mmCIF file of C-alpha atoms in Angstrom:
data_model
loop_
_atom_site.group_PDB
_atom_site.id
_atom_site.type_symbol
_atom_site.label_atom_id
_atom_site.label_comp_id
_atom_site.label_asym_id
_atom_site.label_seq_id
_atom_site.Cartn_x
_atom_site.Cartn_y
_atom_site.Cartn_z
ATOM 1 C CA MET J 29 34.569 -6.425 23.927
ATOM 2 C CA ASP J 30 32.534 -4.999 26.836
ATOM 3 C CA ARG J 31 34.446 -1.724 26.595
ATOM 4 C CA LEU J 32 33.804 -1.469 22.880
ATOM 5 C CA GLU J 33 30.123 -2.218 23.482
ATOM 6 C CA LEU J 34 29.918 0.442 26.192
ATOM 7 C CA THR J 35 31.679 2.941 23.926
ATOM 8 C CA ASP J 36 29.130 2.189 21.214
ATOM 9 C CA TRP J 37 26.250 2.570 23.703
ATOM 10 C CA ARG J 38 27.475 6.026 24.719
ATOM 11 C CA ARG J 39 28.037 6.979 21.080
ATOM 12 C CA ARG J 40 24.504 5.900 20.201
ATOM 13 C CA VAL J 41 23.049 7.867 23.134
ATOM 14 C CA ALA J 42 24.970 10.985 22.061
ATOM 15 C CA GLU J 43 23.732 10.548 18.474
ATOM 16 C CA LEU J 44 20.163 10.127 19.722
ATOM 17 C CA TYR J 45 20.281 13.381 21.675
ATOM 18 C CA ALA J 46 21.877 15.158 18.704
ATOM 19 C CA ALA J 47 18.870 14.045 16.626
ATOM 20 C CA ILE J 48 16.559 15.322 19.372
ATOM 21 C CA ARG J 49 18.215 18.754 19.369
ATOM 22 C CA ALA J 50 18.000 18.847 15.568
ATOM 23 C CA THR J 51 14.233 18.190 15.602
ATOM 24 C CA PRO J 52 12.463 21.584 15.810
ATOM 25 C CA ASP J 53 9.156 20.346 17.223
ATOM 26 C CA PRO J 54 9.595 19.201 20.855
ATOM 27 C CA ALA J 55 6.775 16.640 20.668
ATOM 28 C CA ALA J 56 8.328 15.117 17.538
ATOM 29 C CA ALA J 57 11.730 15.156 19.285
ATOM 30 C CA HIS J 58 10.164 13.255 22.173
ATOM 31 C CA ALA J 59 8.905 10.606 19.756
ATOM 32 C CA VAL J 60 12.444 10.320 18.312
ATOM 33 C CA TRP J 61 13.775 9.860 21.859
ATOM 34 C CA ARG J 62 11.253 7.179 22.756
ATOM 35 C CA HIS J 63 11.888 5.225 19.574
ATOM 36 C CA GLY J 64 15.661 5.502 19.977
ATOM 37 C CA ARG J 65 15.649 4.432 23.624
ATOM 38 C CA ASP J 66 13.382 1.499 22.891
ATOM 39 C CA ASP J 67 15.700 0.388 20.101
ATOM 40 C CA LEU J 68 18.769 0.599 22.341
ATOM 41 C CA PHE J 69 17.090 -1.145 25.267
ATOM 42 C CA ARG J 70 15.688 -3.856 22.988
ATOM 43 C CA HIS J 71 18.750 -4.679 20.864
ATOM 44 C CA HIS J 72 22.017 -3.285 22.219
ATOM 45 C CA PRO J 73 24.360 -5.692 24.062
ATOM 46 C CA GLN J 74 24.854 -3.072 26.801
ATOM 47 C CA SER J 75 21.124 -2.787 27.475
ATOM 48 C CA PRO J 76 20.428 -2.838 31.222
ATOM 49 C CA LEU J 77 17.298 -4.916 30.550
ATOM 50 C CA PRO J 78 17.668 -8.626 31.294
ATOM 51 C CA ALA J 79 17.332 -10.776 28.173
ATOM 52 C CA ASP J 80 13.878 -12.031 29.200
ATOM 53 C CA ASP J 81 12.481 -8.683 30.372
ATOM 54 C CA PRO J 82 9.058 -8.065 28.754
ATOM 55 C CA LEU J 83 9.997 -4.388 28.288
ATOM 56 C CA ARG J 84 12.240 -5.492 25.426
ATOM 57 C CA GLU J 85 9.077 -6.407 23.560
ATOM 58 C CA SER J 86 6.639 -3.751 24.805
ATOM 59 C CA GLY J 87 9.031 -0.807 24.999
ATOM 60 C CA LEU J 88 9.656 1.432 27.986
ATOM 61 C CA PRO J 89 6.556 3.083 29.485
ATOM 62 C CA TYR J 90 6.208 6.873 29.291
ATOM 63 C CA LEU J 91 3.506 9.442 29.859
ATOM 64 C CA ALA J 92 2.212 11.400 26.865
ATOM 65 C CA TYR J 93 4.156 14.497 25.850
ATOM 66 C CA ASP J 94 2.991 17.727 27.517
ATOM 67 C CA ALA J 95 4.334 20.878 25.856
ATOM 68 C CA ALA J 96 3.732 22.906 29.041
ATOM 69 C CA LEU J 97 6.538 20.975 30.770
ATOM 70 C CA ARG J 98 9.375 22.200 28.533
ATOM 71 C CA PHE J 99 11.419 25.171 29.776
ATOM 72 C CA GLU J 100 14.481 27.214 28.887
ATOM 73 C CA LEU J 101 15.911 28.165 32.257
ATOM 74 C CA ALA J 102 18.649 30.452 33.476
ATOM 75 C CA LEU J 103 21.421 28.886 35.530
ATOM 76 C CA LEU J 104 21.137 30.651 38.884
ATOM 77 C CA PRO J 105 23.821 30.914 41.568
ATOM 78 C CA ALA J 106 23.976 28.316 44.329
ATOM 79 C CA GLU J 107 26.192 27.773 47.334
ATOM 80 C CA PRO J 108 29.227 25.694 46.251
ATOM 81 C CA ALA J 109 29.181 22.104 47.441
ATOM 82 C CA THR J 110 31.029 18.891 46.649
ATOM 83 C CA LEU J 111 29.634 15.366 46.806
ATOM 84 C CA ARG J 112 31.678 12.203 46.470
ATOM 85 C CA LEU J 113 29.490 9.214 45.734
ATOM 86 C CA ASP J 114 30.528 5.568 45.766
ATOM 87 C CA THR J 115 29.678 4.099 42.369
ATOM 88 C CA GLY J 116 30.947 0.578 42.909
ATOM 89 C CA GLY J 117 33.370 -0.682 40.266
ATOM 90 C CA ASP J 118 33.602 2.807 38.785
ATOM 91 C CA GLY J 119 35.117 4.067 42.044
ATOM 92 C CA THR J 120 33.949 7.448 43.300
ATOM 93 C CA THR J 121 31.895 9.954 41.348
ATOM 94 C CA THR J 122 32.550 13.589 42.252
ATOM 95 C CA LEU J 123 29.790 16.160 41.868
ATOM 96 C CA GLU J 124 30.374 19.915 42.197
ATOM 97 C CA ARG J 125 27.295 22.096 42.582
ATOM 98 C CA THR J 126 27.558 24.674 39.812
ATOM 99 C CA GLY J 127 24.169 26.400 40.156
ATOM 100 C CA ARG J 128 20.458 25.735 40.222
ATOM 101 C CA VAL J 129 17.391 26.087 38.043
ATOM 102 C CA GLU J 130 13.924 27.151 39.107
ATOM 103 C CA VAL J 131 11.494 24.810 37.361
ATOM 104 C CA PRO J 132 7.933 26.207 37.223
ATOM 105 C CA GLY J 133 5.520 24.040 39.192
ATOM 106 C CA VAL J 134 8.366 21.934 40.581
ATOM 107 C CA GLY J 135 10.786 24.186 42.460
ATOM 108 C CA SER J 136 14.531 24.598 42.700
ATOM 109 C CA LEU J 137 16.828 21.844 41.410
ATOM 110 C CA ASP J 138 20.574 21.827 41.874
ATOM 111 C CA VAL J 139 22.724 21.626 38.753
ATOM 112 C CA TRP J 140 25.869 19.580 39.301
ATOM 113 C CA TRP J 141 29.145 19.354 37.402
ATOM 114 C CA LEU J 142 30.057 15.700 37.036
ATOM 115 C CA GLY J 143 33.804 15.215 37.393
ATOM 116 C CA GLN J 144 33.964 11.971 35.401
ATOM 117 C CA TYR J 145 34.078 11.433 31.625
ATOM 118 C CA GLY J 146 35.661 14.823 30.969
ATOM 119 C CA GLY J 147 32.946 16.668 32.889
ATOM 120 C CA GLY J 148 29.346 17.576 32.212
ATOM 121 C CA LEU J 149 26.142 18.874 33.725
ATOM 122 C CA PHE J 150 24.011 16.506 35.766
ATOM 123 C CA VAL J 151 20.440 17.171 36.934
ATOM 124 C CA PRO J 152 18.736 14.290 38.725
ATOM 125 C CA LEU J 153 15.183 14.513 40.064
ATOM 126 C CA ARG J 154 13.408 12.655 42.832
ATOM 127 C CA ASP J 155 9.800 13.822 43.009
ATOM 128 C CA ALA J 156 6.701 12.699 44.876
ATOM 129 C CA THR J 157 6.052 9.885 42.394
ATOM 130 C CA ALA J 158 9.291 8.124 43.435
ATOM 131 C CA GLY J 159 8.591 4.648 44.729
ATOM 132 C CA THR J 160 5.054 4.563 43.342
ATOM 133 C CA THR J 161 4.850 5.400 39.638
ATOM 134 C CA SER J 162 8.554 6.182 39.118
ATOM 135 C CA TYR J 163 11.758 4.576 40.364
ATOM 136 C CA GLY J 164 12.354 5.088 44.077
ATOM 137 C CA GLY J 165 15.862 6.428 43.530
ATOM 138 C CA GLY J 166 14.619 9.104 41.143
ATOM 139 C CA ARG J 167 15.122 9.926 37.479
ATOM 140 C CA TYR J 168 17.569 11.945 35.403
ATOM 141 C CA LEU J 169 16.742 15.106 33.451
ATOM 142 C CA LEU J 170 20.233 15.860 32.113
ATOM 143 C CA ASP J 171 23.529 13.979 32.091
ATOM 144 C CA THR J 172 25.556 15.799 29.467
ATOM 145 C CA ALA J 173 28.774 13.874 30.205
ATOM 146 C CA LYS J 174 27.033 10.802 28.809
ATOM 147 C CA GLY J 175 25.309 12.639 25.965
ATOM 148 C CA ALA J 176 21.880 13.271 27.554
ATOM 149 C CA ASP J 177 21.769 16.948 26.616
ATOM 150 C CA LEU J 178 18.608 18.713 25.418
ATOM 151 C CA GLY J 179 20.443 21.895 24.427
ATOM 152 C CA GLY J 180 20.380 25.515 25.418
ATOM 153 C CA THR J 181 22.623 28.555 25.055
ATOM 154 C CA HIS J 182 25.634 30.004 26.855
ATOM 155 C CA ASP J 183 23.380 31.111 29.730
ATOM 156 C CA ARG J 184 20.262 28.923 29.602
ATOM 157 C CA LEU J 185 19.442 25.211 29.793
ATOM 158 C CA VAL J 186 16.620 23.339 28.131
ATOM 159 C CA VAL J 187 14.902 21.358 30.875
ATOM 160 C CA ASP J 188 12.031 19.264 29.570
ATOM 161 C CA LEU J 189 10.334 17.135 32.217
ATOM 162 C CA ASN J 190 8.922 14.886 29.484
ATOM 163 C CA PHE J 191 12.473 13.563 29.006
ATOM 164 C CA ALA J 192 12.878 12.432 32.638
ATOM 165 C CA TYR J 193 14.261 8.901 32.477
ATOM 166 C CA HIS J 194 15.156 6.106 34.849
ATOM 167 C CA PRO J 195 18.854 5.360 35.394
ATOM 168 C CA SER J 196 20.147 1.936 34.377
ATOM 169 C CA CYS J 197 20.246 0.741 38.004
ATOM 170 C CA ARG J 198 16.425 0.762 37.974
ATOM 171 C CA TYR J 199 16.599 -2.230 35.605
ATOM 172 C CA ASP J 200 19.735 -4.063 36.706
ATOM 173 C CA PRO J 201 21.434 -3.853 40.138
ATOM 174 C CA ALA J 202 24.798 -4.526 38.464
ATOM 175 C CA TRP J 203 24.693 -0.849 37.448
ATOM 176 C CA VAL J 204 25.479 1.664 40.194
ATOM 177 C CA CYS J 205 23.986 5.105 39.607
ATOM 178 C CA PRO J 206 24.366 8.408 41.442
ATOM 179 C CA LEU J 207 20.962 9.191 42.914
ATOM 180 C CA ALA J 208 19.300 12.523 43.607
ATOM 181 C CA PRO J 209 20.871 14.418 46.523
ATOM 182 C CA ALA J 210 18.819 16.659 48.821
ATOM 183 C CA GLY J 211 18.816 19.661 46.462
ATOM 184 C CA ASN J 212 17.233 17.546 43.732
ATOM 185 C CA ARG J 213 14.351 16.161 45.763
ATOM 186 C CA VAL J 214 10.965 17.825 45.618
ATOM 187 C CA ASP J 215 7.692 17.005 47.333
ATOM 188 C CA VAL J 216 5.474 17.598 44.302
ATOM 189 C CA PRO J 217 4.624 14.908 41.744
ATOM 190 C CA VAL J 218 6.152 15.276 38.289
ATOM 191 C CA GLU J 219 3.692 13.457 36.053
ATOM 192 C CA ALA J 220 5.913 13.277 32.990
ATOM 193 C CA GLY J 221 8.568 11.173 31.353
ATOM 194 C CA GLU J 222 9.426 7.549 31.955
ATOM 195 C CA VAL J 223 7.308 5.691 34.501
ATOM 196 C CA LEU J 224 7.304 2.218 36.032
ATOM 197 C CA ALA J 225 4.276 0.937 34.154
ATOM 198 C CA ALA J 226 2.050 2.038 31.312
ATOM 199 C CA ARG J 227 -1.327 3.474 32.242
ATOM 200 C CA SER J 228 -4.545 2.406 30.617
#
């Protein structure tokens, strides 16, 4: 049953991101994403939120959409590198550095090829808000192997900082998540996306 539930979770995430890519207005797509994530986190049996977590009722906290934080970026060359990360019961996750993107106002972020799940691009981010207003381990911008894909072309990636989200391990230590390696850590604050608490 757990495997069927997890399969359904991944299917629902992939469908959510397909709806995002099909929504022409990025701010409207962001609203679709927020609603869809809240629905999954509130109702799905694979939600990482504990049953009594108040976020099931309130929804996940995010900053308001900022159109200036959406970019279509070229994949630039980067020195090849391989990381093997212990992910608990899932064994070892292998990451191959496939390039980098230069994000205006943020800096260079490595783009990794995730060896699991048939492969996919993975872009984590740990910025200067980590440990204060965002999760200390960082957030994810893209994880295409699991469906979190904002689109692009054969030579460019859509990177929208408004879609930065916390990995499941932020909510439940039973989940083990690959965290941002050195090439995905920046010393500037990224005031966008999912945060630890809503602001008044």
